[in-house]
């Protein structure tokens, strides 16, 4: 069993930055595909960024150059550094862990970008 706990969300002005954290409990953290997704009101959940077990990363087009996903295996944590935030980035951000048929989600953390 894997548990994911997000933190770091909040209210930020346009152009600002936030760093989200996802603490992962469970075995074999480094063998999971880890990802960040987001869901805005009235919209489907969408992929923001992902990091594979060997460390390769993938980003949605609108996040490239602004967001960075990383992980610290020593502390079983995945991060999402978000820069140059825009009002349209407002959403609940979810951490995701995936390996074969096993998929796990965190409870989500709210990010609001507003002046």
PDB file of C-alpha atoms in Angstrom:
ATOM      1  CA  UNK A   1       0.000   0.000   0.000  1.00  0.00           C
ATOM      2  CA  UNK A   2       1.200   3.479  -0.887  1.00  0.00           C
ATOM      3  CA  UNK A   3       0.001   6.689   0.717  1.00  0.00           C
ATOM      4  CA  UNK A   4       0.555  10.108  -0.768  1.00  0.00           C
ATOM      5  CA  UNK A   5       0.286  13.372   1.167  1.00  0.00           C
ATOM      6  CA  UNK A   6       0.512  16.673  -0.702  1.00  0.00           C
ATOM      7  CA  UNK A   7       1.416  20.004   0.802  1.00  0.00           C
ATOM      8  CA  UNK A   8       2.527  23.443  -0.297  1.00  0.00           C
ATOM      9  CA  UNK A   9      -0.560  24.810  -1.965  1.00  0.00           C
ATOM     10  CA  UNK A  10      -1.975  28.232  -1.264  1.00  0.00           C
ATOM     11  CA  UNK A  11      -2.786  31.646  -2.651  1.00  0.00           C
ATOM     12  CA  UNK A  12      -0.213  33.350  -4.848  1.00  0.00           C
ATOM     13  CA  UNK A  13      -0.235  36.396  -7.097  1.00  0.00           C
ATOM     14  CA  UNK A  14       0.170  36.060 -10.864  1.00  0.00           C
ATOM     15  CA  UNK A  15       3.835  35.696 -11.727  1.00  0.00           C
ATOM     16  CA  UNK A  16       4.610  34.174  -8.366  1.00  0.00           C
ATOM     17  CA  UNK A  17       5.970  30.762  -7.420  1.00  0.00           C
ATOM     18  CA  UNK A  18       5.000  27.807  -5.271  1.00  0.00           C
ATOM     19  CA  UNK A  19       6.588  24.480  -4.527  1.00  0.00           C
ATOM     20  CA  UNK A  20       4.349  21.506  -3.925  1.00  0.00           C
ATOM     21  CA  UNK A  21       5.544  18.453  -2.055  1.00  0.00           C
ATOM     22  CA  UNK A  22       4.239  14.905  -2.092  1.00  0.00           C
ATOM     23  CA  UNK A  23       5.391  12.674   0.742  1.00  0.00           C
ATOM     24  CA  UNK A  24       5.214   9.018  -0.227  1.00  0.00           C
ATOM     25  CA  UNK A  25       4.899   6.205   2.275  1.00  0.00           C
ATOM     26  CA  UNK A  26       5.328   2.608   1.271  1.00  0.00           C
ATOM     27  CA  UNK A  27       7.963   0.408  -0.224  1.00  0.00           C
ATOM     28  CA  UNK A  28       9.953   0.759  -3.406  1.00  0.00           C
ATOM     29  CA  UNK A  29       9.332   4.462  -3.957  1.00  0.00           C
ATOM     30  CA  UNK A  30      11.940   4.637  -6.676  1.00  0.00           C
ATOM     31  CA  UNK A  31      10.156   1.983  -8.766  1.00  0.00           C
ATOM     32  CA  UNK A  32       6.989   4.025  -9.222  1.00  0.00           C
ATOM     33  CA  UNK A  33       6.063   6.432 -11.955  1.00  0.00           C
ATOM     34  CA  UNK A  34       5.227   9.620 -10.081  1.00  0.00           C
ATOM     35  CA  UNK A  35       3.092  12.404 -11.414  1.00  0.00           C
ATOM     36  CA  UNK A  36       1.311  15.628 -10.642  1.00  0.00           C
ATOM     37  CA  UNK A  37      -2.164  16.205 -12.003  1.00  0.00           C
ATOM     38  CA  UNK A  38      -4.560  19.080 -11.571  1.00  0.00           C
ATOM     39  CA  UNK A  39      -8.276  19.641 -11.775  1.00  0.00           C
ATOM     40  CA  UNK A  40      -9.929  23.002 -12.145  1.00  0.00           C
ATOM     41  CA  UNK A  41     -13.647  23.505 -11.435  1.00  0.00           C
ATOM     42  CA  UNK A  42     -15.758  22.165 -14.278  1.00  0.00           C
ATOM     43  CA  UNK A  43     -12.792  20.609 -16.031  1.00  0.00           C
ATOM     44  CA  UNK A  44     -11.301  17.147 -16.295  1.00  0.00           C
ATOM     45  CA  UNK A  45      -8.234  16.160 -14.345  1.00  0.00           C
ATOM     46  CA  UNK A  46      -5.146  16.669 -16.460  1.00  0.00           C
ATOM     47  CA  UNK A  47      -1.513  15.660 -16.310  1.00  0.00           C
ATOM     48  CA  UNK A  48       0.873  18.397 -15.255  1.00  0.00           C
ATOM     49  CA  UNK A  49       4.182  16.531 -15.088  1.00  0.00           C
ATOM     50  CA  UNK A  50       5.571  13.083 -14.459  1.00  0.00           C
ATOM     51  CA  UNK A  51       8.855  11.466 -13.546  1.00  0.00           C
ATOM     52  CA  UNK A  52       9.769   7.892 -14.411  1.00  0.00           C
ATOM     53  CA  UNK A  53      11.680   5.452 -12.186  1.00  0.00           C
ATOM     54  CA  UNK A  54      14.923   6.160 -14.057  1.00  0.00           C
ATOM     55  CA  UNK A  55      14.374   9.896 -13.728  1.00  0.00           C
ATOM     56  CA  UNK A  56      13.122  11.000 -17.122  1.00  0.00           C
ATOM     57  CA  UNK A  57      10.488  13.728 -16.969  1.00  0.00           C
ATOM     58  CA  UNK A  58       7.493  14.717 -19.023  1.00  0.00           C
ATOM     59  CA  UNK A  59       5.433  17.906 -19.000  1.00  0.00           C
ATOM     60  CA  UNK A  60       2.187  19.131 -20.428  1.00  0.00           C
ATOM     61  CA  UNK A  61       2.869  21.720 -23.105  1.00  0.00           C
ATOM     62  CA  UNK A  62       1.494  24.668 -21.132  1.00  0.00           C
ATOM     63  CA  UNK A  63       3.779  23.882 -18.185  1.00  0.00           C
ATOM     64  CA  UNK A  64       7.031  23.460 -20.076  1.00  0.00           C
ATOM     65  CA  UNK A  65       9.582  26.015 -18.986  1.00  0.00           C
ATOM     66  CA  UNK A  66       7.520  27.078 -15.972  1.00  0.00           C
ATOM     67  CA  UNK A  67       7.119  23.918 -13.890  1.00  0.00           C
ATOM     68  CA  UNK A  68       9.757  21.433 -12.760  1.00  0.00           C
ATOM     69  CA  UNK A  69       9.118  18.002 -11.278  1.00  0.00           C
ATOM     70  CA  UNK A  70      11.790  16.396  -9.152  1.00  0.00           C
ATOM     71  CA  UNK A  71      12.172  13.780  -6.459  1.00  0.00           C
ATOM     72  CA  UNK A  72      14.319  13.101  -3.456  1.00  0.00           C
ATOM     73  CA  UNK A  73      14.624   9.348  -3.032  1.00  0.00           C
ATOM     74  CA  UNK A  74      16.295   9.744   0.354  1.00  0.00           C
ATOM     75  CA  UNK A  75      13.140  11.252   1.832  1.00  0.00           C
ATOM     76  CA  UNK A  76      10.540   9.621  -0.438  1.00  0.00           C
ATOM     77  CA  UNK A  77       9.251  12.950  -1.694  1.00  0.00           C
ATOM     78  CA  UNK A  78       8.267  14.300  -5.079  1.00  0.00           C
ATOM     79  CA  UNK A  79       8.211  18.039  -5.729  1.00  0.00           C
ATOM     80  CA  UNK A  80       6.600  20.338  -8.229  1.00  0.00           C
ATOM     81  CA  UNK A  81       8.251  23.731  -8.533  1.00  0.00           C
ATOM     82  CA  UNK A  82       5.848  26.136 -10.196  1.00  0.00           C
ATOM     83  CA  UNK A  83       7.089  29.488 -11.479  1.00  0.00           C
ATOM     84  CA  UNK A  84       5.464  32.285 -13.456  1.00  0.00           C
ATOM     85  CA  UNK A  85       2.063  31.200 -12.216  1.00  0.00           C
ATOM     86  CA  UNK A  86      -1.019  32.332 -14.101  1.00  0.00           C
ATOM     87  CA  UNK A  87      -4.658  32.592 -13.023  1.00  0.00           C
ATOM     88  CA  UNK A  88      -5.437  29.639 -15.284  1.00  0.00           C
ATOM     89  CA  UNK A  89      -3.125  27.495 -13.131  1.00  0.00           C
ATOM     90  CA  UNK A  90      -5.719  27.693 -10.364  1.00  0.00           C
ATOM     91  CA  UNK A  91      -6.769  24.135  -9.529  1.00  0.00           C
ATOM     92  CA  UNK A  92      -6.524  21.324  -7.045  1.00  0.00           C
ATOM     93  CA  UNK A  93      -3.198  19.608  -7.598  1.00  0.00           C
ATOM     94  CA  UNK A  94      -2.950  15.872  -7.003  1.00  0.00           C
ATOM     95  CA  UNK A  95       0.023  13.602  -6.561  1.00  0.00           C
ATOM     96  CA  UNK A  96      -0.117  10.248  -8.335  1.00  0.00           C
ATOM     97  CA  UNK A  97       1.907   7.052  -8.034  1.00  0.00           C
ATOM     98  CA  UNK A  98       1.656   4.294 -10.597  1.00  0.00           C
ATOM     99  CA  UNK A  99       3.243   0.906 -11.101  1.00  0.00           C
ATOM    100  CA  UNK A 100       1.738  -1.733 -13.389  1.00  0.00           C
ATOM    101  CA  UNK A 101      -1.933  -1.944 -12.385  1.00  0.00           C
ATOM    102  CA  UNK A 102      -1.515  -0.164  -9.059  1.00  0.00           C
ATOM    103  CA  UNK A 103      -2.511   3.500  -9.019  1.00  0.00           C
ATOM    104  CA  UNK A 104      -2.568   5.748  -5.972  1.00  0.00           C
ATOM    105  CA  UNK A 105      -3.742   9.333  -5.452  1.00  0.00           C
ATOM    106  CA  UNK A 106      -3.219  11.907  -2.780  1.00  0.00           C
ATOM    107  CA  UNK A 107      -5.993  14.038  -1.350  1.00  0.00           C
ATOM    108  CA  UNK A 108      -4.997  17.104  -3.330  1.00  0.00           C
ATOM    109  CA  UNK A 109      -3.820  20.579  -2.470  1.00  0.00           C
ATOM    110  CA  UNK A 110      -5.463  23.793  -3.629  1.00  0.00           C
ATOM    111  CA  UNK A 111      -3.471  26.304  -5.654  1.00  0.00           C
ATOM    112  CA  UNK A 112      -5.099  29.669  -6.282  1.00  0.00           C
ATOM    113  CA  UNK A 113      -3.451  32.262  -8.491  1.00  0.00           C
ATOM    114  CA  UNK A 114      -5.105  35.617  -8.057  1.00  0.00           C
ATOM    115  CA  UNK A 115      -4.313  39.243  -7.400  1.00  0.00           C
TER     116      UNK A 115
END
